[in-house]
Every structure is written in structure tokens, then in C-alpha cells.
Short mmCIF file of C-alpha atoms in Angstrom, two decimals:
data_model
loop_
_atom_site.label_atom_id
_atom_site.label_comp_id
_atom_site.label_asym_id
_atom_site.label_seq_id
_atom_site.Cartn_x
_atom_site.Cartn_y
_atom_site.Cartn_z
CA MET A 17 0.10 0.19 0.14
CA THR A 18 1.27 3.38 -0.81
CA ASP A 19 2.12 5.62 1.79
CA PRO A 20 0.25 8.96 1.18
CA GLU A 21 2.68 10.86 3.53
CA ARG A 22 5.33 9.64 0.87
CA SER A 23 3.99 10.24 -2.20
CA TYR A 24 2.24 13.56 -2.28
CA PRO A 25 3.85 17.05 -1.48
CA ALA A 26 1.72 19.55 0.07
CA PRO A 27 1.29 22.82 -1.75
CA ARG A 28 3.46 24.79 -0.03
CA GLU A 29 6.54 22.53 -0.42
CA LEU A 30 5.68 22.52 -4.10
CA ARG A 31 6.59 26.49 -4.16
CA VAL A 32 9.40 25.66 -1.66
CA LEU A 33 10.70 23.36 -4.45
CA LEU A 34 9.70 25.55 -7.46
CA ALA A 35 11.74 28.61 -5.70
CA VAL A 36 14.52 26.39 -4.88
CA GLY A 37 14.80 25.48 -9.00
CA ARG A 38 14.12 29.54 -9.80
CA GLN A 39 16.77 30.63 -7.51
CA GLY A 40 19.72 27.84 -8.18
CA GLY A 41 19.88 27.74 -5.02
CA PHE A 42 18.10 27.19 -1.10
CA SER A 43 19.60 30.41 0.54
CA ALA A 44 18.29 32.45 -2.78
CA ALA A 45 14.84 30.62 -2.43
CA ALA A 46 14.59 31.50 1.76
CA ALA A 47 15.25 35.00 0.98
CA ALA A 48 12.63 35.16 -2.25
CA LEU A 49 10.04 33.56 0.10
CA GLY A 50 10.74 35.02 3.12
CA MET A 51 12.10 32.15 4.90
CA THR A 52 15.32 31.02 6.77
CA GLN A 53 17.65 28.33 4.80
CA SER A 54 16.77 25.49 7.25
CA ALA A 55 13.30 25.77 6.73
CA VAL A 56 13.88 25.67 2.90
CA SER A 57 16.25 22.56 3.47
CA HIS A 58 13.76 21.00 5.63
CA SER A 59 11.08 21.24 3.24
CA VAL A 60 13.26 20.19 0.26
CA ARG A 61 13.93 17.10 2.35
CA ALA A 62 10.65 16.11 2.90
CA SER A 63 9.52 16.63 -0.80
CA GLU A 64 12.13 14.17 -1.59
CA ARG A 65 11.35 11.55 1.07
CA ARG A 66 7.71 11.52 0.28
CA LEU A 67 8.86 11.11 -3.50
CA GLY A 68 11.36 8.46 -2.73
CA ALA A 69 13.53 10.72 -4.64
CA VAL A 70 16.94 13.29 -4.58
CA LEU A 71 15.73 15.93 -6.64
CA PHE A 72 18.40 19.04 -6.41
CA VAL A 73 22.34 18.07 -6.56
CA ARG A 74 23.46 20.38 -3.83
CA GLY A 75 26.75 22.17 -4.43
CA ARG A 76 29.15 25.17 -3.30
CA THR A 77 27.92 27.02 -6.36
CA GLY A 78 24.11 26.38 -5.33
CA ALA A 79 21.29 23.86 -6.27
CA VAL A 80 20.90 21.65 -9.57
CA PRO A 81 18.06 19.61 -10.61
CA THR A 82 18.61 16.35 -10.94
CA ALA A 83 16.65 14.10 -13.51
CA ALA A 84 13.85 13.67 -11.11
CA GLY A 85 14.00 17.49 -9.74
CA GLU A 86 13.10 18.59 -13.48
CA ARG A 87 10.36 16.28 -13.96
CA ALA A 88 9.14 17.00 -10.07
CA LEU A 89 9.37 20.57 -10.89
CA ALA A 90 7.30 20.30 -13.97
CA TYR A 91 4.75 18.40 -12.07
CA ALA A 92 4.55 21.27 -8.95
CA ARG A 93 3.66 23.88 -11.61
CA ARG A 94 1.33 22.10 -13.04
CA VAL A 95 -0.32 21.11 -9.98
CA LEU A 96 -0.04 24.82 -8.19
CA ARG A 97 -1.52 25.86 -11.80
CA LEU A 98 -4.48 23.46 -11.15
CA LEU A 99 -5.47 24.75 -7.67
CA ASP A 100 -5.16 28.43 -8.88
CA VAL A 101 -7.91 27.29 -11.84
CA MET A 102 -9.71 25.33 -9.39
CA ALA A 103 -10.42 28.82 -7.07
CA ALA A 104 -10.69 31.01 -9.93
CA GLU A 105 -13.42 28.50 -11.47
CA VAL A 106 -15.23 28.00 -7.90
CA ARG A 107 -15.50 31.82 -7.34
CA GLY A 108 -16.43 32.46 -10.65
CA ALA A 109 -19.19 29.86 -10.55
CA ALA A 110 -20.22 31.42 -6.77
CA THR A 111 -20.80 34.84 -9.08
CA GLY A 112 -22.14 33.42 -12.19
CA GLY A 113 -24.03 30.58 -11.19
CA GLY A 114 -22.18 27.91 -12.61
CA GLU A 115 -22.43 25.72 -15.58
CA GLY A 116 -23.56 22.98 -13.11
CA GLY A 117 -26.34 25.57 -12.05
CA GLY A 118 -27.90 27.27 -14.46
CA GLY A 119 -25.37 29.83 -15.65
CA SER A 120 -22.51 30.42 -17.37
CA GLY A 121 -20.01 31.51 -14.33
CA VAL A 122 -17.44 33.74 -14.50
CA VAL A 123 -13.91 33.06 -16.59
CA ALA A 124 -11.21 34.87 -14.89
CA GLY A 125 -7.53 34.94 -13.98
CA PRO A 126 -4.76 34.37 -15.62
CA LEU A 127 -4.45 32.23 -19.29
CA ARG A 128 -1.26 31.74 -20.31
CA ILE A 129 -0.24 30.82 -23.84
CA ALA A 130 3.07 29.67 -26.18
CA ALA A 131 3.55 30.46 -29.41
CA PHE A 132 5.66 30.25 -32.26
CA ARG A 133 6.63 33.83 -33.71
CA SER A 134 4.35 33.62 -37.05
CA ALA A 135 1.36 32.45 -34.74
CA ALA A 136 2.10 35.18 -31.91
CA LEU A 137 2.09 37.93 -34.60
CA HIS A 138 -0.95 36.87 -37.00
CA LEU A 139 -2.89 34.20 -35.35
CA LEU A 140 -3.42 34.96 -31.53
CA PRO A 141 -4.39 39.20 -31.92
CA GLY A 142 -7.69 38.84 -33.44
CA VAL A 143 -8.31 35.57 -31.30
CA LEU A 144 -7.50 37.17 -27.93
CA GLY A 145 -9.16 40.49 -28.91
CA ARG A 146 -12.73 37.97 -29.27
CA LEU A 147 -11.50 36.42 -26.35
CA THR A 148 -11.51 39.17 -23.95
CA ALA A 149 -14.11 41.09 -25.39
CA ARG A 150 -16.59 38.09 -23.81
CA HIS A 151 -14.55 37.46 -20.88
CA PRO A 152 -13.24 40.94 -20.08
CA GLU A 153 -11.69 39.55 -16.38
CA LEU A 154 -9.75 37.00 -18.35
CA ALA A 155 -5.78 37.97 -18.65
CA PRO A 156 -3.95 36.29 -21.05
CA GLU A 157 -0.47 35.81 -21.23
CA VAL A 158 1.61 35.12 -24.44
CA ARG A 159 5.05 34.29 -24.29
CA ILE A 160 6.76 33.55 -27.88
CA VAL A 161 8.66 30.23 -27.69
CA ARG A 162 10.84 28.80 -30.84
CA GLU A 163 9.39 25.69 -32.02
CA VAL A 164 12.42 23.59 -32.37
CA GLY A 165 13.10 20.51 -29.78
CA ARG A 166 10.20 20.30 -27.26
CA GLY A 167 8.78 24.01 -28.29
CA THR A 168 5.46 24.71 -27.00
CA ALA A 169 4.49 21.53 -26.17
CA GLY A 170 7.43 21.18 -23.97
CA GLU A 171 6.22 24.76 -22.23
CA VAL A 172 2.91 23.03 -21.66
CA LEU A 173 4.57 19.92 -19.89
CA ASP A 174 6.75 21.87 -18.07
CA GLY A 175 3.85 23.21 -16.48
CA ARG A 176 4.98 26.85 -17.92
CA ALA A 177 2.08 27.49 -20.26
CA ASP A 178 -1.51 26.54 -20.04
CA LEU A 179 -1.94 25.90 -23.84
CA GLY A 180 0.75 25.80 -26.71
CA ILE A 181 0.05 27.28 -30.53
CA ALA A 182 2.31 23.79 -32.08
CA THR A 183 3.16 22.41 -35.51
CA ILE A 184 1.22 19.19 -35.16
CA GLY A 185 0.47 16.37 -37.94
CA THR A 186 2.05 12.99 -38.55
CA THR A 187 5.93 14.06 -38.13
CA SER A 188 5.29 16.23 -35.15
CA PRO A 189 2.52 14.22 -33.31
CA VAL A 190 0.48 16.01 -29.70
CA PRO A 191 3.17 14.12 -27.18
CA PRO A 192 2.11 11.92 -24.35
CA GLY A 193 0.49 13.25 -21.81
CA LEU A 194 -1.30 16.10 -23.83
CA VAL A 195 -4.36 16.79 -26.22
CA GLY A 196 -4.62 18.83 -29.08
CA GLY A 197 -6.12 19.39 -32.05
CA VAL A 198 -5.63 20.74 -35.94
CA LEU A 199 -6.75 24.16 -36.24
CA LEU A 200 -5.59 24.57 -39.63
CA GLU A 201 -3.15 24.01 -42.54
CA GLU A 202 -1.18 26.17 -44.08
CA GLY A 203 0.69 25.84 -47.05
CA TYR A 204 4.35 26.96 -48.11
CA ALA A 205 5.12 29.37 -51.05
CA LEU A 206 7.72 30.49 -52.83
CA VAL A 207 9.00 34.23 -51.47
CA HIS A 208 11.80 36.31 -54.12
CA PRO A 209 12.01 39.87 -54.63
CA ALA A 210 9.76 41.48 -56.58
CA GLY A 211 10.60 42.31 -60.25
CA HIS A 212 13.37 39.36 -59.47
CA PRO A 213 14.07 37.91 -63.60
CA VAL A 214 15.25 34.77 -62.09
CA PRO A 215 14.27 34.33 -58.56
CA ARG A 216 15.27 30.54 -58.78
CA SER A 217 18.43 31.58 -59.32
CA LEU A 218 19.15 33.50 -55.76
CA PRO A 219 20.61 31.95 -52.85
CA LEU A 220 18.37 30.15 -50.57
CA VAL A 221 18.00 31.63 -47.35
CA ASP A 222 16.43 29.56 -44.38
CA TRP A 223 15.68 29.46 -40.68
CA VAL A 224 15.43 26.67 -38.05
CA GLU A 225 12.30 26.61 -37.34
CA ASN A 226 11.50 25.74 -40.51
CA CYS A 227 12.18 22.13 -40.48
CA SER A 228 9.22 20.01 -40.18
CA SER A 229 10.07 16.82 -42.09
CA TYR A 230 8.00 16.42 -45.13
CA THR A 231 8.59 19.86 -46.22
CA ARG A 232 12.14 18.45 -45.74
CA GLU A 233 11.60 15.81 -47.99
CA TRP A 234 9.64 18.03 -50.49
CA TRP A 235 12.64 20.35 -51.13
CA ALA A 236 14.84 16.97 -51.51
CA ALA A 237 13.04 16.56 -54.50
CA GLN A 238 13.09 19.84 -55.81
CA GLU A 239 16.30 19.97 -58.11
CA TRP A 240 16.06 24.02 -58.37
CA LEU A 241 16.23 24.48 -55.11
CA PRO A 242 19.30 25.02 -53.69
CA ALA A 243 20.69 24.10 -50.18
CA ALA A 244 20.57 27.08 -47.64
CA THR A 245 23.25 29.20 -47.77
CA VAL A 246 22.41 31.38 -44.94
CA GLU A 247 20.38 30.47 -41.98
CA ALA A 248 18.68 33.33 -40.02
CA GLU A 249 17.81 33.93 -36.48
CA GLY A 250 13.58 33.52 -37.26
CA ASP A 251 11.35 34.19 -40.20
CA GLY A 252 11.16 37.68 -39.55
CA ALA A 253 15.08 38.44 -40.21
CA VAL A 254 14.51 35.71 -43.49
CA LEU A 255 11.47 37.72 -45.14
CA SER A 256 13.61 40.82 -44.56
CA MET A 257 16.36 39.37 -46.30
CA VAL A 258 14.39 38.40 -49.33
CA SER A 259 12.80 41.84 -49.00
CA SER A 260 16.45 43.33 -49.26
CA GLY A 261 17.57 41.51 -51.96
CA PHE A 262 19.51 39.01 -50.68
CA GLY A 263 17.98 35.83 -51.42
CA MET A 264 14.74 33.71 -51.80
CA ALA A 265 12.94 31.64 -49.40
CA VAL A 266 10.13 29.04 -49.04
CA MET A 267 7.71 30.10 -46.18
CA PRO A 268 4.36 28.67 -44.82
CA GLU A 269 1.19 31.53 -45.35
CA LEU A 270 1.23 32.64 -41.67
CA SER A 271 5.05 34.17 -41.86
CA LEU A 272 3.84 35.89 -45.21
CA THR A 273 1.08 37.61 -43.39
CA GLY A 274 1.17 41.65 -44.44
CA ALA A 275 4.73 40.96 -46.86
CA PRO A 276 5.98 43.61 -48.10
CA PRO A 277 5.10 44.85 -51.40
CA SER A 278 9.00 44.40 -51.79
CA VAL A 279 8.72 40.76 -52.12
CA GLU A 280 6.40 38.50 -54.58
CA ILE A 281 4.57 35.39 -53.40
CA THR A 282 4.70 32.05 -55.74
CA ASP A 283 2.45 29.52 -55.57
CA LEU A 284 4.18 26.05 -55.21
CA GLY A 285 1.27 24.19 -57.02
CA PRO A 286 -0.86 21.33 -55.62
CA ASP A 287 2.14 19.42 -54.56
CA ARG A 288 3.72 22.38 -52.52
CA PRO A 289 4.27 21.15 -48.63
CA THR A 290 2.12 21.90 -45.62
CA ARG A 291 2.24 21.98 -42.20
CA SER A 292 -0.61 21.83 -39.40
CA VAL A 293 -0.86 24.35 -37.08
CA GLY A 294 -3.26 23.45 -33.71
CA TYR A 295 -3.18 22.92 -30.19
CA VAL A 296 -1.98 21.42 -27.28
CA THR A 297 -2.65 21.29 -23.78
CA THR A 298 -3.33 19.19 -20.42
CA PRO A 299 -6.27 16.60 -20.24
CA GLU A 300 -7.03 18.54 -16.70
CA LEU A 301 -6.68 21.97 -18.19
CA ALA A 302 -8.54 21.90 -21.30
CA LYS A 303 -11.64 21.08 -18.77
CA SER A 304 -10.93 24.51 -17.55
CA LEU A 305 -13.26 27.49 -18.64
CA ALA A 306 -10.48 29.55 -19.41
CA VAL A 307 -9.11 26.93 -21.82
CA ARG A 308 -12.06 25.67 -23.00
CA ALA A 309 -13.34 29.62 -23.98
CA LEU A 310 -9.47 30.10 -26.02
CA ILE A 311 -9.52 26.85 -28.17
CA ARG A 312 -13.52 27.97 -29.11
CA GLU A 313 -11.94 31.35 -30.60
CA LEU A 314 -9.09 29.26 -32.05
CA ARG A 315 -11.73 27.06 -33.71
CA GLY A 316 -14.15 30.08 -34.98
CA ARG A 317 -10.60 31.58 -36.27
CA ALA A 318 -9.52 28.76 -38.28
CA ASP A 319 -13.03 28.14 -39.66
#
């Protein structure tokens, strides 16, 4: 039989763990929390006993999370966020009647969103405008995250975001432990300096986030496409280079929203590569009023 005292640190202990992870040491965490260093150490040791794992490597330069500690910190963020959501929704139900009591409830509080750059610039503004018009007590917080490695989905898994706008599909499926759905399919187009007589002779400019395996396979089959000679920091830099006449690029539609007249966008035909843009969240937060309201607005924008 599992010992509950060992298995479940209390919320106050989870906050201590997060402070140590955020501050990088016990003394700094103690100062941030208004506690003594010995109290912080005692709390961390209690959490380690209950979870049955060493969570931090202690050293002269501070405290570094172990692999188990990184996992514990991710769950701590998610658990504490759910407690915040519970409090907000209970208060909202008391104010608005609640979904089960004949009222709609009040959707309020922070809503943390992680999005890659082009989605944050061109997909979210209208969505969030409508969302906050419907729910004025909701406070969206958008953070731009590069869609490489674990990307926006990793932010959700680690408890730093409630919902991530992500590239998903057969080559980038929804990660285990999350739920999500496709919002739109965006095609890629050739973008080059306007009026250039032979745009396909220009150098190819690329950026690291433009890297779905399907797109790469398509590129490899195009004899006219050279290997990228320049890799820029992001799609904005790529578009700027193309606009200045430096080269050509193959870019997704969201990145080309509001492209300047100095560039020309050429359709790549029915066999053009595409990518799926969607959302990911945790199964628990998918049931929350704020995340459900955001998903409805996202789907409405996609439709």
C-alpha cells in the first residue's frame, strides 16, 4: 500500500521546490520566500522523502535539479496551476451561477499561452481580442517560444503554459500526456524579391524552425532548390533578407502575413508542402473554462 505522506508533498512544499529551482539555490530561495535557509532545506528534504528521489544536487555554487527534480518541478507547476484554476472557477461559479447551476460562470484570471512567432503575431491577436471582449476578467499572457526541440508543447508539459500553439501532424504528433487538435493547414510558398528576372537563381535563405521532415523531403525532391546558404534567426529576418534582394525562401503562409510589396509570393502548386498548426494542452486544463473558451475562439478563427 502506498504511503500518502510519502507520495504527496503539500502545496507549500511544491512552492519551495519551485523557488529553489527558479533561484538556483537554497539561500536565494529562502530570501525570495521570506523563510530561513534551514526551513527551505527541511522542506526540500521532506519532499524528497515523500517522493522517494533526490531532487537537487547540492553544491558550493547552488542547487541543480536532477532528472527526477526536473520532472518534479514540471508537475509542481502543473499542480499549483490547477489549484489556481480551481479557486478561480469556484469563485466564478459562485458569482455567475456555474455551468451546473444554470449560469455560465465567470471566466477570469490569467491564461498562459506559448506560441511560435508567426502564430503569436498573426493568429492570436484577433482571437484574444474576441476572447477578452467576451470575458473581460480573463488576462491572457502570451510568450513566444521557438518551435524547435520540445517547443511550445514542452512549455505546456513543464507547467509554464496552459496552452501551446504548436505545429502538429504526422511528423510532429501531439506528445504523450497532452491533448490537442489541428486548427489550420498552411501551405508553403516561394517568396523572392519582386521583379527579379530569375528568382530561382538566388541563394536560399532559411531558419531553424522551418524544419518539418515533410518539408525537408519535399525540398530534397526539388532539383531547382539549392541547399540553404544562409540560416537566419527567424522568419522575420528571412523575410527582411528576401525583401532586400539577398535571396529567396520557402515560407509558410502565416510567416508571409503582411509581407511588404518589395517581395513577390509565388504559389508552389498542388504538391506544395504544408504544415498543420494546432493547439496542445493538458487533459486537466482542457476542461477548464478559460482554456475551453480559448479553444472555441481558435477554432472559430480557423473556420
